[in-house]
Structures are given as C-alpha cells and as structure tokens.
Amino acid sequence: MSDMTQLLDVTVVYGKKKNRVVPLKNVDFSLEKSEFVTVTGRSGSGKTTFVQVCGGLLTPTTGQVLFEKADLYKVNDTRLSEIRNRAIGFVFQSFNLIEYLTASENVALPLLFRKIPADERMEKAYEMLKSMNLDHRASHYPSELSGGECQRVAIARALITDPTLIIADEPTGNLDYETGKTVMDIFSKISAEKKAAILLVTHNPWVAKVGTRSIRIEKGRLV
Ligand SMILES: Nc1ncnc2c1ncn2[C@@H]1O[C@H](COP(=O)(O)OP(=O)(O)OP(=O)(O)O)[C@@H](O)[C@H]1O
Ligand SMILES: [Mg+2]
C-alpha cells in the first residue's frame, strides 16, 4: 500500500531561549490511504502542531513532509494551496468559521474555489449540514450557534470537497456523547466508504478507540 503522508525526521521548535519549546523531535510518521489514526497526548504535548505539519499548515523547523509524493514545504504557495483545497479537509480546534457568512455559506466556501455554480454549492452545503443534523440552522451566523453547532459546521466544511486526507483537531471536544457518537459514525463511514485517510486528535478515551490505529505524543516523540 502506498503512503499518503510521510513525515521524515521532523522537528518543530517554537520561540527562543527561555521561551524555546520543542513539541516535535525527529519525528518519523507515515499514514496510508485507508488508515484512520487517532492522536492523543496531554494538553500542550504537540498534537495540534503535529496535525498542522501533516496538513500543510505549519512548516517544520527541520525535516521533510511528503504528501502523495509531493514535498509539501518545497512546492510553491500556489501549488500548496491547490493541494490543500483539492485533497485536504481540516477541522480546526477553534473552528475558524467566518463570522459574516451563514452556516451554509461557511460550508459551501471550499467549493467556491472550484468554480462550482452557486445553486449547486448551496445545495451540497445544505445536504452536508443535514447529515450533521443541522439543516434547521443553515441560515444562522456563527454567533447565533452553540459551540457544538459551530463544531459540526466546521466538520461539514472540511468534508464537503470529499478530501482524500481529513484532519480533525478535537472534533468532538464540544459535543455531548450522543452527538459525538453521530459525528464519529460519520468519520468511520467516510473512512470505510471513501477510502479517505483520517487523522483525528482527541482527549476522549472512547473516541481514541474508534480508528484503525492510535498514536500518542509524549515529550516530542510519537509513542
Ligand atoms: N506559535 C507558538 N509559539 C510558541 N509556542 C507555541 C506556539 N504554538 C504552540 N506552542 C507551544 O507548543 C506546545 C505544543 O502546542 P500544541 O498546540 O501543539 O499542543 P496540543 O497538544 O495541541 O495541546 P491541547 O491539547 O491543549 O490543544 C505547547 O506547549 C504550546 O505552548
Ligand atoms: Mg491542540
């Protein structure tokens, strides 16, 4: 089986002198096309840093990241944006929804860069919100939604382009057990049916057991 994403000897250093933090130290990692990997570790251990590096959002201090054989941090910005938009769906820990767009418009946004007609974009976004049990909130703005509702909008936005790599940073952090279960069922279904690779950060022990492999970050290493 071919690797979708590969980290080769990756180190990330933040800050200088007494503010120096090294959340990732000489990390090697590879993710195959059909894998569903959960990532755990204490708060501040480097989980967000790790998934950002994997998803083309954070250039490591040293080391290499390959995505479908392309060297992610050596290609130019246009090519990197193209790869991210086409192939990677990212659910941010802090959602990153756009405040002046409705739930539907937020979800439809990644399709805008693909020259898909507006009515088709909005219809797809509505269907995606429906799968998250959020169709009744489609025309609400983020400020009019609860934390868990914003989280589900962020997930819908990440999934709308049918990405081959889905990265989700604590996607169930604000959800009650039942809603969290619904969301995890959606991830499992996508993993099984679409053969998308999933990298999912969680603090939650039952969520960590859902995937096909679980890794833990400790003192800058994957264990
Ligand atoms: N931009 C930055 N500049 C300096 N230090 C940073 C920066 N971003 C993160 N850090 C530090 O790096 C470490 C790892 O941060 P990271 O966000 O990856 O942790 P995490 O495992 O995702 O934590 P949490 O579970 O709380 O989300 C933390 O100690 C954090 O303080
Ligand atoms: Mg984090």
Coordinates of N, CA, C and O in Angstrom, one line a residue, residues 51-208:
V51 N -0.5 17.8 13.7 CA -1.5 17.7 12.6 C -1.4 18.9 11.6 O -1.7 18.7 10.4
Q52 N -1.0 20.0 12.1 CA -0.8 21.2 11.3 C 0.4 20.9 10.3 O 0.3 21.3 9.1
V53 N 1.4 20.3 10.8 CA 2.6 19.9 9.9 C 2.1 18.9 8.9 O 2.4 19.1 7.7
C54 N 1.3 17.9 9.3 CA 0.8 16.9 8.3 C -0.1 17.5 7.3 O -0.1 17.0 6.1
G55 N -0.8 18.6 7.6 CA -1.8 19.1 6.7 C -1.3 20.3 5.9 O -2.1 21.0 5.2
G56 N -0.1 20.6 5.9 CA 0.5 21.7 5.1 C 0.2 23.1 5.6 O 0.3 24.0 4.9
L57 N 0.0 23.2 7.0 CA -0.3 24.5 7.6 C 0.9 25.0 8.4 O 0.8 26.2 8.8
L58 N 1.9 24.2 8.7 CA 3.0 24.7 9.5 C 4.3 24.1 9.0 O 4.4 22.9 9.0
T59 N 5.2 25.0 8.6 CA 6.5 24.5 8.1 C 7.3 24.0 9.2 O 7.6 24.8 10.2
P60 N 7.8 22.8 9.2 CA 8.7 22.3 10.3 C 10.0 23.0 10.3 O 10.4 23.5 9.3
T61 N 10.6 23.1 11.5 CA 12.0 23.8 11.6 C 13.0 23.0 10.7 O 13.8 23.6 10.0
T62 N 13.0 21.7 10.9 CA 13.8 20.8 10.0 C 13.0 19.6 9.7 O 12.0 19.2 10.4
G63 N 13.4 18.9 8.6 CA 12.7 17.6 8.2 C 11.9 17.9 7.0 O 11.8 19.0 6.5
Q64 N 11.2 16.8 6.6 CA 10.5 16.8 5.3 C 9.1 16.2 5.5 O 8.9 15.3 6.3
V65 N 8.1 16.8 4.7 CA 6.8 16.2 4.7 C 6.4 15.9 3.3 O 6.3 16.8 2.5
L66 N 6.1 14.6 3.1 CA 5.6 14.3 1.7 C 4.1 14.0 1.7 O 3.6 13.4 2.7
F67 N 3.4 14.6 0.7 CA 2.0 14.3 0.6 C 1.8 13.8 -0.8 O 2.0 14.6 -1.8
E68 N 1.2 12.6 -1.0 CA 1.1 12.0 -2.3 C 2.4 12.2 -3.1 O 2.3 12.7 -4.3
K69 N 3.5 12.0 -2.5 CA 4.8 12.1 -3.1 C 5.3 13.6 -3.3 O 6.5 13.8 -3.6
A70 N 4.5 14.6 -3.2 CA 5.0 16.0 -3.3 C 5.6 16.4 -2.0 O 5.1 16.1 -0.9
D71 N 6.7 17.1 -2.1 CA 7.3 17.6 -0.9 C 6.6 18.9 -0.5 O 6.8 20.0 -1.0
L72 N 5.7 18.8 0.5 CA 4.7 19.9 0.9 C 5.3 21.3 1.1 O 4.7 22.3 0.8
Y73 N 6.5 21.3 1.7 CA 7.1 22.6 2.1 C 8.2 23.0 1.1 O 8.9 24.0 1.4
K74 N 8.3 22.3 0.0 CA 9.2 22.8 -1.1 C 8.5 23.3 -2.3 O 9.0 24.0 -3.1
V75 N 7.2 22.8 -2.4 CA 6.4 23.3 -3.6 C 6.1 24.8 -3.4 O 6.1 25.3 -2.2
N76 N 5.7 25.5 -4.4 CA 5.4 26.9 -4.3 C 4.0 27.1 -3.6 O 3.2 26.2 -3.5
D77 N 3.7 28.3 -3.2 CA 2.5 28.6 -2.5 C 1.2 28.3 -3.2 O 0.2 27.8 -2.7
T78 N 1.2 28.5 -4.6 CA 0.1 28.2 -5.4 C -0.2 26.7 -5.4 O -1.3 26.3 -5.2
R79 N 0.9 26.0 -5.6 CA 0.7 24.5 -5.6 C 0.3 24.0 -4.2 O -0.6 23.1 -4.2
L80 N 0.8 24.5 -3.2 CA 0.4 24.1 -1.8 C -1.0 24.4 -1.6 O -1.8 23.6 -1.1
S81 N -1.5 25.6 -2.0 CA -2.9 25.9 -1.8 C -3.8 25.0 -2.6 O -4.9 24.6 -2.2
E82 N -3.3 24.7 -3.8 CA -4.1 23.7 -4.7 C -4.2 22.4 -4.0 O -5.3 21.8 -4.0
I83 N -3.1 21.9 -3.5 CA -3.1 20.5 -2.8 C -4.1 20.6 -1.6 O -4.9 19.7 -1.4
R84 N -4.0 21.6 -0.8 CA -4.8 21.7 0.4 C -6.3 21.8 0.0 O -7.1 21.1 0.6
N85 N -6.6 22.6 -1.0 CA -8.0 22.8 -1.4 C -8.6 21.5 -2.0 O -9.7 21.1 -1.8
R86 N -7.8 20.8 -2.8 CA -8.2 19.6 -3.5 C -8.3 18.4 -2.6 O -9.3 17.7 -2.7
A87 N -7.3 18.3 -1.8 CA -7.1 16.9 -1.1 C -7.2 16.9 0.4 O -7.4 15.8 0.9
I88 N -7.1 18.0 1.0 CA -7.1 18.0 2.5 C -8.3 18.8 3.1 O -8.5 19.9 2.7
G89 N -9.0 18.1 4.0 CA -10.1 18.8 4.8 C -9.6 18.9 6.2 O -9.2 18.0 6.8
F90 N -9.6 20.2 6.7 CA -9.1 20.4 8.0 C -10.2 21.0 9.0 O -10.9 21.9 8.6
V91 N -10.4 20.3 10.1 CA -11.3 20.8 11.1 C -10.5 21.4 12.2 O -9.7 20.6 12.9
F92 N -10.5 22.7 12.4 CA -9.6 23.3 13.4 C -10.2 23.2 14.8 O -11.4 23.2 15.0
Q93 N -9.3 23.2 15.8 CA -9.7 23.1 17.2 C -10.5 24.3 17.5 O -11.5 24.2 18.3
S94 N -10.2 25.5 16.9 CA -11.0 26.7 17.2 C -12.0 27.0 16.1 O -12.5 28.1 16.0
F95 N -12.4 26.0 15.3 CA -13.4 26.1 14.3 C -13.0 27.0 13.1 O -13.2 26.6 11.9
N96 N -12.5 28.2 13.3 CA -12.2 29.2 12.3 C -13.3 29.4 11.3 O -13.1 29.4 10.1
L97 N -14.5 29.6 11.8 CA -15.7 29.9 10.9 C -15.6 31.4 10.6 O -15.1 32.2 11.3
I98 N -16.2 31.7 9.4 CA -16.2 33.1 9.0 C -17.5 33.8 9.6 O -18.6 33.3 9.2
E99 N -17.3 34.8 10.4 CA -18.5 35.3 11.2 C -19.6 35.9 10.3 O -20.7 35.9 10.7
Y100 N -19.2 36.5 9.2 CA -20.2 37.2 8.4 C -20.8 36.3 7.3 O -21.6 36.8 6.5
L101 N -20.5 35.0 7.4 CA -21.2 34.1 6.5 C -22.1 33.2 7.3 O -21.8 32.8 8.4
T102 N -23.2 32.7 6.7 CA -24.1 31.8 7.4 C -23.5 30.4 7.5 O -22.5 30.2 6.8
A103 N -24.1 29.5 8.2 CA -23.6 28.2 8.3 C -23.5 27.6 6.9 O -22.4 27.0 6.6
S104 N -24.5 27.7 6.1 CA -24.5 27.1 4.7 C -23.3 27.7 3.9 O -22.6 27.0 3.2
E105 N -23.2 29.0 4.0 CA -22.2 29.7 3.2 C -20.8 29.3 3.7 O -19.9 29.1 2.9
N106 N -20.6 29.1 5.0 CA -19.3 28.6 5.5 C -19.0 27.3 4.9 O -17.9 27.0 4.5
V107 N -20.0 26.4 4.9 CA -19.8 25.0 4.5 C -19.5 25.0 3.0 O -18.7 24.2 2.5
A108 N -20.2 25.9 2.2 CA -20.0 25.9 0.8 C -18.7 26.6 0.3 O -18.3 26.4 -0.8
L109 N -18.1 27.3 1.2 CA -16.9 28.1 0.8 C -15.8 27.4 0.1 O -15.3 27.9 -1.0
P110 N -15.4 26.2 0.5 CA -14.3 25.5 -0.2 C -14.7 25.2 -1.7 O -13.8 25.1 -2.5
L111 N -16.0 25.1 -2.0 CA -16.4 24.8 -3.3 C -16.3 26.0 -4.3 O -16.3 25.9 -5.5
L112 N -16.3 27.2 -3.6 CA -16.2 28.5 -4.4 C -14.9 28.5 -5.2 O -14.9 29.0 -6.3
F113 N -13.8 27.9 -4.7 CA -12.5 27.9 -5.4 C -12.5 26.8 -6.5 O -11.5 26.6 -7.1
R114 N -13.6 26.1 -6.7 CA -13.6 25.1 -7.7 C -14.6 25.4 -8.8 O -14.9 24.5 -9.6
K115 N -15.0 26.6 -8.9 CA -15.9 27.1 -10.0 C -17.1 26.2 -10.1 O -17.6 26.0 -11.2
I116 N -17.7 25.8 -9.0 CA -19.0 25.1 -9.0 C -20.1 26.1 -8.9 O -20.0 27.1 -8.1
P117 N -21.2 26.0 -9.7 CA -22.2 27.1 -9.7 C -22.8 27.2 -8.3 O -22.9 26.3 -7.5
A118 N -23.3 28.5 -8.0 CA -23.7 28.8 -6.7 C -24.9 27.9 -6.2 O -24.8 27.5 -5.0
D119 N -25.9 27.6 -7.0 CA -27.0 26.8 -6.5 C -26.6 25.4 -6.2 O -27.0 24.9 -5.2
E120 N -25.6 24.9 -6.9 CA -25.1 23.6 -6.7 C -24.3 23.6 -5.3 O -24.4 22.6 -4.5
R121 N -23.5 24.6 -5.2 CA -22.7 24.7 -3.9 C -23.6 24.8 -2.7 O -23.4 24.1 -1.7
M122 N -24.7 25.6 -2.8 CA -25.6 25.8 -1.6 C -26.4 24.5 -1.4 O -26.6 24.2 -0.2
E123 N -26.7 23.8 -2.4 CA -27.5 22.6 -2.2 C -26.6 21.5 -1.5 O -27.0 20.8 -0.6
K124 N -25.4 21.4 -2.0 CA -24.4 20.4 -1.4 C -24.2 20.8 0.1 O -24.1 19.9 0.9
A125 N -24.0 22.1 0.3 CA -23.8 22.5 1.7 C -24.9 22.2 2.6 O -24.8 21.7 3.7
Y126 N -26.2 22.4 2.1 CA -27.4 22.1 2.8 C -27.4 20.6 3.2 O -27.7 20.2 4.3
E127 N -27.1 19.7 2.2 CA -27.1 18.3 2.4 C -26.1 17.9 3.4 O -26.4 17.0 4.3
M128 N -24.9 18.5 3.4 CA -23.9 18.2 4.3 C -24.3 18.6 5.8 O -24.1 17.9 6.7
L129 N -24.9 19.8 5.9 CA -25.4 20.2 7.2 C -26.5 19.3 7.7 O -26.6 19.0 8.9
K130 N -27.3 18.8 6.8 CA -28.4 17.8 7.1 C -27.8 16.5 7.7 O -28.3 16.0 8.7
S131 N -26.7 16.1 7.1 CA -26.0 14.9 7.7 C -25.5 15.1 9.1 O -25.3 14.2 9.8
M132 N -25.3 16.4 9.4 CA -24.8 16.7 10.8 C -26.0 17.1 11.7 O -25.8 17.7 12.7
N133 N -27.2 16.9 11.2 CA -28.4 17.3 11.9 C -28.5 18.8 12.2 O -28.8 19.2 13.3
L134 N -28.1 19.5 11.2 CA -28.0 21.0 11.4 C -28.8 21.8 10.3 O -28.6 23.0 10.2
D135 N -29.6 21.1 9.5 CA -30.3 21.8 8.4 C -31.2 22.9 8.9 O -31.3 23.9 8.3
H136 N -31.7 22.8 10.2 CA -32.5 23.8 10.7 C -31.7 25.1 11.1 O -32.3 26.1 11.6
R137 N -30.4 25.0 11.1 CA -29.6 26.2 11.4 C -28.8 26.7 10.2 O -27.9 27.5 10.3
A138 N -29.2 26.2 9.0 CA -28.4 26.6 7.8 C -28.2 28.1 7.6 O -27.2 28.5 7.1
S139 N -29.2 28.9 7.9 CA -29.1 30.3 7.6 C -28.7 31.1 8.8 O -28.8 32.3 8.8
H140 N -28.3 30.4 9.9 CA -27.7 31.1 11.1 C -26.3 31.5 10.9 O -25.5 30.8 10.2
Y141 N -25.9 32.6 11.6 CA -24.5 33.0 11.6 C -23.8 32.3 12.7 O -24.5 32.0 13.7
P142 N -22.5 32.2 12.7 CA -21.7 31.5 13.8 C -22.1 32.1 15.2 O -22.2 31.3 16.1
S143 N -22.2 33.4 15.3 CA -22.5 34.0 16.6 C -23.9 33.6 17.1 O -24.2 33.7 18.3
E144 N -24.7 33.0 16.2 CA -26.1 32.6 16.6 C -26.1 31.0 16.9 O -27.2 30.5 17.0
L145 N -24.9 30.4 16.9 CA -24.9 29.0 17.0 C -24.2 28.6 18.3 O -23.3 29.4 18.8
S146 N -24.5 27.4 18.9 CA -23.8 27.0 20.1 C -22.4 26.5 19.7 O -22.1 26.3 18.5
G147 N -21.5 26.2 20.7 CA -20.2 25.7 20.4 C -20.2 24.4 19.6 O -19.5 24.2 18.6
G148 N -21.1 23.5 20.0 CA -21.2 22.2 19.4 C -21.7 22.3 18.0 O -21.3 21.6 17.1
E149 N -22.7 23.3 17.8 CA -23.2 23.5 16.4 C -22.1 24.1 15.5 O -21.9 23.6 14.3
C150 N -21.3 25.0 16.0 CA -20.2 25.6 15.2 C -19.2 24.4 14.9 O -18.7 24.4 13.7
Q151 N -19.0 23.5 15.8 CA -18.1 22.4 15.6 C -18.6 21.6 14.4 O -17.8 21.2 13.5
R152 N -19.9 21.3 14.4 CA -20.4 20.5 13.3 C -20.4 21.2 12.0 O -20.2 20.6 10.9
V153 N -20.6 22.6 12.0 CA -20.4 23.3 10.7 C -19.0 23.2 10.2 O -18.8 23.0 9.0
A154 N -18.0 23.3 11.1 CA -16.6 23.2 10.8 C -16.3 21.8 10.2 O -15.5 21.7 9.2
I155 N -16.9 20.8 10.7 CA -16.7 19.4 10.2 C -17.3 19.3 8.8 O -16.7 18.8 7.8
A156 N -18.6 19.9 8.6 CA -19.2 19.8 7.3 C -18.4 20.5 6.3 O -18.3 20.1 5.1
R157 N -17.8 21.7 6.6 CA -17.0 22.4 5.7 C -15.7 21.6 5.3 O -15.3 21.7 4.1
A158 N -15.2 20.9 6.2 CA -14.0 20.1 5.9 C -14.3 18.9 5.0 O -13.5 18.5 4.2
L159 N -15.5 18.4 5.1 CA -15.9 17.2 4.3 C -16.5 17.5 3.0 O -16.5 16.6 2.1
I160 N -16.9 18.7 2.7 CA -17.7 19.0 1.5 C -16.9 18.8 0.2 O -17.5 18.5 -0.8
T161 N -15.6 18.8 0.2 CA -14.8 18.6 -1.0 C -14.4 17.2 -1.2 O -13.7 16.9 -2.2
D162 N -14.9 16.3 -0.4 CA -14.5 14.9 -0.5 C -13.0 14.7 -0.4 O -12.4 14.1 -1.3
P163 N -12.4 15.2 0.6 CA -10.9 15.2 0.7 C -10.3 13.8 0.8 O -11.0 12.9 1.3
T164 N -9.1 13.6 0.3 CA -8.5 12.3 0.5 C -7.8 12.2 1.9 O -7.5 11.1 2.3
L165 N -7.5 13.3 2.5 CA -7.0 13.3 3.8 C -7.8 14.3 4.7 O -8.0 15.4 4.3
I166 N -8.4 13.7 5.7 CA -9.2 14.5 6.7 C -8.4 14.7 8.0 O -8.0 13.6 8.6
I167 N -8.2 15.9 8.4 CA -7.5 16.1 9.6 C -8.5 16.9 10.6 O -9.1 17.9 10.2
A168 N -8.7 16.3 11.7 CA -9.7 16.9 12.6 C -9.1 17.0 14.0 O -8.6 16.1 14.6
D169 N -9.0 18.3 14.5 CA -8.4 18.6 15.8 C -9.4 18.7 16.9 O -10.1 19.7 17.0
E170 N -9.6 17.6 17.6 CA -10.6 17.5 18.6 C -12.0 17.9 18.1 O -12.7 18.8 18.7
P171 N -12.5 17.1 17.1 CA -13.8 17.4 16.6 C -15.0 17.1 17.5 O -16.1 17.5 17.2
T172 N -14.8 16.4 18.5 CA -15.9 16.1 19.4 C -15.8 16.8 20.8 O -16.5 16.6 21.7
G173 N -14.8 17.7 20.9 CA -14.5 18.4 22.1 C -15.7 19.1 22.8 O -15.8 19.2 24.0
N174 N -16.6 19.6 21.9 CA -17.7 20.4 22.5 C -19.0 19.7 22.4 O -20.1 20.3 22.5
L175 N -19.0 18.4 22.1 CA -20.2 17.7 21.8 C -20.6 16.7 23.0 O -19.7 16.1 23.6
D176 N -21.9 16.6 23.2 CA -22.3 15.6 24.2 C -22.1 14.2 23.6 O -21.8 14.1 22.4
Y177 N -22.2 13.2 24.4 CA -21.9 11.8 24.0 C -22.7 11.4 22.7 O -22.1 10.9 21.8
E178 N -24.0 11.6 22.7 CA -24.8 11.2 21.6 C -24.4 11.9 20.3 O -24.3 11.3 19.2
T179 N -24.2 13.2 20.4 CA -23.8 14.0 19.2 C -22.4 13.6 18.7 O -22.1 13.4 17.5
G180 N -21.5 13.4 19.7 CA -20.2 13.0 19.4 C -20.2 11.6 18.7 O -19.4 11.4 17.8
K181 N -21.1 10.8 19.1 CA -21.2 9.4 18.5 C -21.6 9.6 17.1 O -21.1 8.9 16.2
T182 N -22.6 10.4 16.8 CA -23.1 10.6 15.5 C -21.9 11.1 14.6 O -21.7 10.6 13.4
V183 N -21.2 12.1 15.1 CA -20.0 12.6 14.3 C -19.0 11.6 14.1 O -18.5 11.4 12.9
M184 N -18.7 10.8 15.1 CA -17.7 9.7 14.9 C -18.2 8.6 13.9 O -17.4 8.1 13.1
D185 N -19.5 8.4 13.9 CA -20.0 7.4 12.9 C -19.8 8.0 11.5 O -19.5 7.2 10.6
I186 N -20.0 9.3 11.3 CA -19.8 9.9 10.0 C -18.3 9.7 9.6 O -18.0 9.3 8.5
F187 N -17.4 10.0 10.5 CA -15.9 9.8 10.2 C -15.7 8.3 9.8 O -15.0 8.0 8.8
S188 N -16.2 7.4 10.6 CA -16.0 5.9 10.3 C -16.5 5.5 9.0 O -15.9 4.8 8.2
K189 N -17.7 6.1 8.6 CA -18.3 5.8 7.4 C -17.5 6.3 6.2 O -17.3 5.6 5.2
I190 N -17.0 7.5 6.3 CA -16.2 8.1 5.3 C -14.9 7.3 5.1 O -14.5 7.0 4.0
S191 N -14.3 6.9 6.3 CA -13.1 6.1 6.2 C -13.3 4.8 5.5 O -12.5 4.4 4.7
A192 N -14.4 4.1 5.8 CA -14.7 2.8 5.2 C -15.1 3.0 3.7 O -14.7 2.2 2.8
E193 N -16.0 3.9 3.4 CA -16.6 4.0 2.0 C -15.7 4.8 1.0 O -15.6 4.4 -0.1
K194 N -15.1 5.9 1.5 CA -14.4 6.7 0.5 C -13.0 6.5 0.5 O -12.2 7.1 -0.2
K195 N -12.5 5.6 1.4 CA -11.1 5.3 1.5 C -10.3 6.6 1.7 O -9.2 6.7 1.2
A196 N -10.8 7.5 2.5 CA -10.1 8.7 2.9 C -9.2 8.3 4.1 O -9.6 7.5 4.9
A197 N -8.1 8.9 4.2 CA -7.3 8.8 5.4 C -7.7 9.8 6.4 O -8.1 10.9 6.0
I198 N -7.8 9.4 7.7 CA -8.2 10.4 8.7 C -7.2 10.4 9.8 O -6.7 9.4 10.3
L199 N -6.9 11.7 10.2 CA -6.0 11.9 11.4 C -6.8 12.7 12.3 O -7.3 13.8 12.0
L200 N -7.1 12.2 13.5 CA -8.1 12.8 14.4 C -7.5 12.9 15.8 O -7.1 11.9 16.4
V201 N -7.4 14.2 16.3 CA -6.9 14.4 17.6 C -8.1 14.3 18.6 O -9.2 14.9 18.4
T202 N -7.8 13.7 19.8 CA -8.8 13.6 20.8 C -8.3 13.5 22.2 O -7.2 12.9 22.4
H203 N -9.0 14.0 23.2 CA -8.7 13.7 24.6 C -9.5 12.6 25.1 O -9.4 12.3 26.3
N204 N -10.5 12.2 24.3 CA -11.5 11.4 24.8 C -11.2 9.9 24.6 O -11.1 9.4 23.4
P205 N -11.1 9.1 25.7 CA -10.7 7.7 25.5 C -11.6 6.8 24.6 O -11.0 6.1 23.8
W206 N -12.9 7.0 24.6 CA -13.7 6.2 23.7 C -13.5 6.6 22.2 O -13.5 5.8 21.3
V207 N -13.3 7.9 22.0 CA -13.1 8.4 20.6 C -11.8 7.8 20.1 O -11.7 7.4 18.9
A208 N -10.7 7.8 21.0 CA -9.4 7.3 20.6 C -9.4 5.9 20.1 O -8.6 5.4 19.3

